[in-house]
CSV table of N, CA and C in Angstrom, one decimal:
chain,number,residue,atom,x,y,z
A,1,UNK,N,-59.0,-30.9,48.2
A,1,UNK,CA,-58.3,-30.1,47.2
A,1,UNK,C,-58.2,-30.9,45.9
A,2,UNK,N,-58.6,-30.4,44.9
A,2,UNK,CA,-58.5,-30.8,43.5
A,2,UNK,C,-57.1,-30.1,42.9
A,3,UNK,N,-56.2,-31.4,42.4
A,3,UNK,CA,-54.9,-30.9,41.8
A,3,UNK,C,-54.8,-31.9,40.3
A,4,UNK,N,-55.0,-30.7,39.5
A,4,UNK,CA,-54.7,-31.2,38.0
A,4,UNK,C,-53.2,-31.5,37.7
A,5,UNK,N,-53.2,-32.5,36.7
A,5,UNK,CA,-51.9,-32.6,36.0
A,5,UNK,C,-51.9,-31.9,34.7
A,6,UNK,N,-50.9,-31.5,34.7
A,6,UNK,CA,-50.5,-30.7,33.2
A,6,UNK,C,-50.9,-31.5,32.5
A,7,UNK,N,-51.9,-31.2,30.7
A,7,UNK,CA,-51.7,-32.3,30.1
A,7,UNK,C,-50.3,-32.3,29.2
A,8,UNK,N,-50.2,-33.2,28.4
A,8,UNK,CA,-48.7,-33.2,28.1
A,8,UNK,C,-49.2,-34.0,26.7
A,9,UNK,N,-48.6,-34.0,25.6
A,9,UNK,CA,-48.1,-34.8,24.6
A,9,UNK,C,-48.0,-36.2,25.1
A,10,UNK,N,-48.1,-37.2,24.7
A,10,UNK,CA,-48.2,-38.7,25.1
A,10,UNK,C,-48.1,-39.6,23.9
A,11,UNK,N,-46.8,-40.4,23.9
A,11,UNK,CA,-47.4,-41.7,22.8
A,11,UNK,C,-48.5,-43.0,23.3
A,12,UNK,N,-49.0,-43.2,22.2
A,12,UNK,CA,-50.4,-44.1,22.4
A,12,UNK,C,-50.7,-44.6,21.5
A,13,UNK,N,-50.1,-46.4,21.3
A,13,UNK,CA,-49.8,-47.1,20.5
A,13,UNK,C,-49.1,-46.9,18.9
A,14,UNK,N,-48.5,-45.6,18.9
A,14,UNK,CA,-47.4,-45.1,18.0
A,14,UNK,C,-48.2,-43.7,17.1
A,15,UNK,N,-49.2,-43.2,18.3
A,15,UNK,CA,-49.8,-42.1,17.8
A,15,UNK,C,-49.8,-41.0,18.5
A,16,UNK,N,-50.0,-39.8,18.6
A,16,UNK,CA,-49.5,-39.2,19.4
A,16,UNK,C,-50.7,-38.7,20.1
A,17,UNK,N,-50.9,-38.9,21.2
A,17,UNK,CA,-52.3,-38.5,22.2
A,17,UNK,C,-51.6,-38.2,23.7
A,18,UNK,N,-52.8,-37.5,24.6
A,18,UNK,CA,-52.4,-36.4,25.3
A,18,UNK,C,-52.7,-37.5,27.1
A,19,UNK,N,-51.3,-37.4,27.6
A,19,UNK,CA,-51.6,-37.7,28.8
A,19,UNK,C,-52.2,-36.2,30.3
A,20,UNK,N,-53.0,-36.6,30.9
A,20,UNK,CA,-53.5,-35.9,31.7
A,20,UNK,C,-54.5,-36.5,32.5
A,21,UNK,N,-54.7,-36.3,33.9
A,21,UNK,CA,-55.1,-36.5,35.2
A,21,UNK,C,-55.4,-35.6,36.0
A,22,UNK,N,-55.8,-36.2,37.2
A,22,UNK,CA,-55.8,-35.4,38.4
A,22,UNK,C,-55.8,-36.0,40.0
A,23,UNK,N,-55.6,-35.3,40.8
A,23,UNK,CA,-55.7,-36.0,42.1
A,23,UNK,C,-56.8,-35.3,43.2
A,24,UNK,N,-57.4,-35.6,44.2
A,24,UNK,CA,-58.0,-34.6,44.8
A,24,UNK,C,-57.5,-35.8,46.6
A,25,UNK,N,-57.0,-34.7,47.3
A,25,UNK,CA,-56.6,-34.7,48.3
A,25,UNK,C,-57.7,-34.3,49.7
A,26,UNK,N,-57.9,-34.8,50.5
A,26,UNK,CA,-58.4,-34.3,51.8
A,26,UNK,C,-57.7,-34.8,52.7
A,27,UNK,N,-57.5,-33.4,53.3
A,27,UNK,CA,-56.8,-33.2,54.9
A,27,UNK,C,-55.1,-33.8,54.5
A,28,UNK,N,-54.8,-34.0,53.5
A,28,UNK,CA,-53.4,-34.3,53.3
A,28,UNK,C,-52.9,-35.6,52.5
A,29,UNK,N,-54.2,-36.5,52.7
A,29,UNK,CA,-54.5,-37.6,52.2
A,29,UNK,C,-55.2,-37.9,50.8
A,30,UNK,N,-54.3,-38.3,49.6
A,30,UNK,CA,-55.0,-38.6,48.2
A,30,UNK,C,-56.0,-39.6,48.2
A,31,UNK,N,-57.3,-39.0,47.9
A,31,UNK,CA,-58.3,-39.4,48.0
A,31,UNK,C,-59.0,-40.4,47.0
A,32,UNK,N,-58.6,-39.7,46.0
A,32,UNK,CA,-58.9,-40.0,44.5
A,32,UNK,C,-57.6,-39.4,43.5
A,33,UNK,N,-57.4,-40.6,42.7
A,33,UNK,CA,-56.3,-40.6,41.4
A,33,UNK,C,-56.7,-40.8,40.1
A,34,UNK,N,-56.7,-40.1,39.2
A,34,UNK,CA,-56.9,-40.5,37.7
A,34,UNK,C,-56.1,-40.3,36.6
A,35,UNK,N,-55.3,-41.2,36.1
A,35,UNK,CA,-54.1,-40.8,35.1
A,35,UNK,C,-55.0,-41.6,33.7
A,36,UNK,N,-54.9,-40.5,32.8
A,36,UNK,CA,-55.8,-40.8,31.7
A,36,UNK,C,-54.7,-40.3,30.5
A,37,UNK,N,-54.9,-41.3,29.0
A,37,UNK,CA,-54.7,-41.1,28.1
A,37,UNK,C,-55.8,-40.8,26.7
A,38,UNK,N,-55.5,-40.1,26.2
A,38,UNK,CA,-56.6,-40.0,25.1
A,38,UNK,C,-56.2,-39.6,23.7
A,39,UNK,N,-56.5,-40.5,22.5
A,39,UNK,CA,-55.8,-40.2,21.7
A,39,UNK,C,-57.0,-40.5,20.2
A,40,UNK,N,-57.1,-39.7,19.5
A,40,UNK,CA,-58.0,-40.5,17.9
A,40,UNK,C,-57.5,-41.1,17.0
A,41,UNK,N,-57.7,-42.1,16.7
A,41,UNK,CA,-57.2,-42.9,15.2
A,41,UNK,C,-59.0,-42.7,14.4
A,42,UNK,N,-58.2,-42.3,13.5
A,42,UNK,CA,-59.2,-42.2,12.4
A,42,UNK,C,-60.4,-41.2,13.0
A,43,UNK,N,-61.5,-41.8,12.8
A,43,UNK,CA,-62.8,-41.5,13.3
A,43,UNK,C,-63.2,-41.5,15.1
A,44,UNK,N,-62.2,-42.2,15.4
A,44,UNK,CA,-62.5,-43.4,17.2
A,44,UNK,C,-61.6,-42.6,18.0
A,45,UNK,N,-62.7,-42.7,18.9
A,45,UNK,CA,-61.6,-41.2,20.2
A,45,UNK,C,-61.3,-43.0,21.1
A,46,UNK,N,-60.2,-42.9,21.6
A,46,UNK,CA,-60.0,-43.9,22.5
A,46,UNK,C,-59.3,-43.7,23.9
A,47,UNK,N,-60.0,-43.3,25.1
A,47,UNK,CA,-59.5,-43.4,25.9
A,47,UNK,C,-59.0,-44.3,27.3
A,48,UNK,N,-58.1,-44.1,27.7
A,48,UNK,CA,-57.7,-45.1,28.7
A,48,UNK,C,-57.2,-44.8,30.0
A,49,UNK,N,-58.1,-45.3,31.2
A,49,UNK,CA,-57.7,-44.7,32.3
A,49,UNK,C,-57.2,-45.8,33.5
A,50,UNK,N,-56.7,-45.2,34.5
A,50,UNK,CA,-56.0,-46.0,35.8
A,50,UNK,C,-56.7,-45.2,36.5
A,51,UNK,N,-57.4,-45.8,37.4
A,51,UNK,CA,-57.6,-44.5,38.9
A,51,UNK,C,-57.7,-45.5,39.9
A,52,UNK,N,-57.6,-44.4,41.3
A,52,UNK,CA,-57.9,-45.0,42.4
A,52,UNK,C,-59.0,-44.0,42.9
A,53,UNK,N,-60.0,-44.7,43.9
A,53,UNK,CA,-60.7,-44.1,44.3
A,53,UNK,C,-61.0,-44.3,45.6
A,54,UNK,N,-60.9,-44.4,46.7
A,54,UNK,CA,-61.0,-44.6,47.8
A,54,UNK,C,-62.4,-45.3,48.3
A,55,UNK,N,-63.7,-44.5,47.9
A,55,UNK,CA,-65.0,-44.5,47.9
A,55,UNK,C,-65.1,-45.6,47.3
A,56,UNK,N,-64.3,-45.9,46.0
A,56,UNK,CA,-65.1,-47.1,45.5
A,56,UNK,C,-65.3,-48.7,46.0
A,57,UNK,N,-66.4,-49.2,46.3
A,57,UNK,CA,-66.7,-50.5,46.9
A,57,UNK,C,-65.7,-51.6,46.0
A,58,UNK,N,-65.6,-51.7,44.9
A,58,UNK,CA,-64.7,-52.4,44.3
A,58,UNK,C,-63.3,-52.5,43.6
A,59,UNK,N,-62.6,-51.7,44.7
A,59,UNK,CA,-61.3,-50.8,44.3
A,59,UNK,C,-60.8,-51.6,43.3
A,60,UNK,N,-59.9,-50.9,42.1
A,60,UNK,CA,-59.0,-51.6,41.4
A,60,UNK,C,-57.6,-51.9,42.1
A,61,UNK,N,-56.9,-50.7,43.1
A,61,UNK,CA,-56.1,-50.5,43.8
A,61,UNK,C,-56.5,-50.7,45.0
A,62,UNK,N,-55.4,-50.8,46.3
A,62,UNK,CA,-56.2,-50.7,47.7
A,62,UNK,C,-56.1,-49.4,48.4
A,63,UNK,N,-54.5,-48.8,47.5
A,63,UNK,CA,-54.0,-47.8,47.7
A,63,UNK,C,-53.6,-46.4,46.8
A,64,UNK,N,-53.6,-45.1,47.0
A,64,UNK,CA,-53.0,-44.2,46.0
A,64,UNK,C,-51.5,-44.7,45.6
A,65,UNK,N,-50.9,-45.2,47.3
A,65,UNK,CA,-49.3,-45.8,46.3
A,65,UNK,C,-49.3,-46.9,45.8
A,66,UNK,N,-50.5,-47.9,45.7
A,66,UNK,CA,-50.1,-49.0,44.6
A,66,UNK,C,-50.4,-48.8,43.3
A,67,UNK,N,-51.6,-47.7,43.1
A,67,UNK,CA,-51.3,-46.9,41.8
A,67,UNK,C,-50.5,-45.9,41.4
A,68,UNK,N,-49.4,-45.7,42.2
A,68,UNK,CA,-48.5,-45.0,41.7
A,68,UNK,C,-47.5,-45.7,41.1
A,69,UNK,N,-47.1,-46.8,42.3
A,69,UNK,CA,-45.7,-47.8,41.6
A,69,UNK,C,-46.4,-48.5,40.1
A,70,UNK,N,-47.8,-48.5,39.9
A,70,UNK,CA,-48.2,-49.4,38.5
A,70,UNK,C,-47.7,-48.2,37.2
A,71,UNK,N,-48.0,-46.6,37.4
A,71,UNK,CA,-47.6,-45.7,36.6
A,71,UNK,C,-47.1,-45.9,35.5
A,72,UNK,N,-46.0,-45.9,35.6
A,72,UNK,CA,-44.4,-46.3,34.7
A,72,UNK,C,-44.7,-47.6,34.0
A,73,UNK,N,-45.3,-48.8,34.4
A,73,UNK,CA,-46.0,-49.8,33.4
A,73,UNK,C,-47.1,-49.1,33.0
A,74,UNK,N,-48.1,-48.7,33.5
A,74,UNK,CA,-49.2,-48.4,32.6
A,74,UNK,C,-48.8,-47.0,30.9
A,75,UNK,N,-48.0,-46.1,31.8
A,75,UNK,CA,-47.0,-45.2,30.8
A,75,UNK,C,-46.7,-46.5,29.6
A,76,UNK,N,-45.8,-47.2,29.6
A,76,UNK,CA,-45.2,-47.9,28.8
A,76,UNK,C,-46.1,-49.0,28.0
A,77,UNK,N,-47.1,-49.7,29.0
A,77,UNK,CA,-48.8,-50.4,28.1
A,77,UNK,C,-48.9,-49.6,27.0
A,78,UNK,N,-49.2,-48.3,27.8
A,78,UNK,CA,-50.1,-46.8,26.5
A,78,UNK,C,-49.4,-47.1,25.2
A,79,UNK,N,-48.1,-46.4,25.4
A,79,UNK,CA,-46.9,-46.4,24.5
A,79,UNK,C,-47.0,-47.3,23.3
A,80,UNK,N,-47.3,-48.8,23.8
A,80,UNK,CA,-47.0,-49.8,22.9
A,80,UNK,C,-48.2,-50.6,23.0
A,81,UNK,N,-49.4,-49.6,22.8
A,81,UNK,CA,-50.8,-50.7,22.0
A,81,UNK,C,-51.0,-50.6,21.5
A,82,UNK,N,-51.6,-51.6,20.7
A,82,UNK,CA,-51.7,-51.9,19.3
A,82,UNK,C,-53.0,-51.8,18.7
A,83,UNK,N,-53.4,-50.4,18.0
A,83,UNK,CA,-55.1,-51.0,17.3
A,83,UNK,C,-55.4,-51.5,16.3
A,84,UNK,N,-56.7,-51.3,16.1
A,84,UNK,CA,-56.9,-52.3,14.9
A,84,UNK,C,-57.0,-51.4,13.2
A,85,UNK,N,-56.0,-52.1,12.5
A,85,UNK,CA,-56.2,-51.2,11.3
A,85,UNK,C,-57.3,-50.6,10.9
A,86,UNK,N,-57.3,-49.2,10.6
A,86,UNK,CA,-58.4,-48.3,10.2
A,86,UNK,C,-58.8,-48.1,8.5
């Protein structure tokens, strides 16, 4: 089962860019996670993502819930990065 997140308005290093993701579930179990931010300065699309993936041989996470509890920091990372003058 593929379940989108709303996208939503998002700050992203003091610009305003759009948070949105998705999850895809089997048999009840989150399989795959991707919380993504995307935002343009200037000319430069810049996106930034967290996921888990189950499948992947070199997980960043071990778990969908250890990428959940990281959320709320990665939210807050987004918020307050800094780019490089345009």
């Amino acid at each position: 089962e593929f379940q989108a997140d709303e996208p939503q308005e998002a700050p992203v290093g003091g610009l305003t860019g759009v948070r949105f993701g998705f999850t895809g579930v089997v048999d009840g179990q989150v399989v795959e996670r991707h919380v993504n931010y995307a935002v343009f300065q200037g000319e430069f699309l810049y996106i930034m993502v967290a996921h888990y993936d189950q499948a992947d041989p070199e997980p960043s996470w071990t778990s969908a819930g250890d990428l959940e509890s990281f959320i709320s920091t990665f939210d807050e990372l987004i918020a307050n990065l800094l780019f490089p003058v345009s």
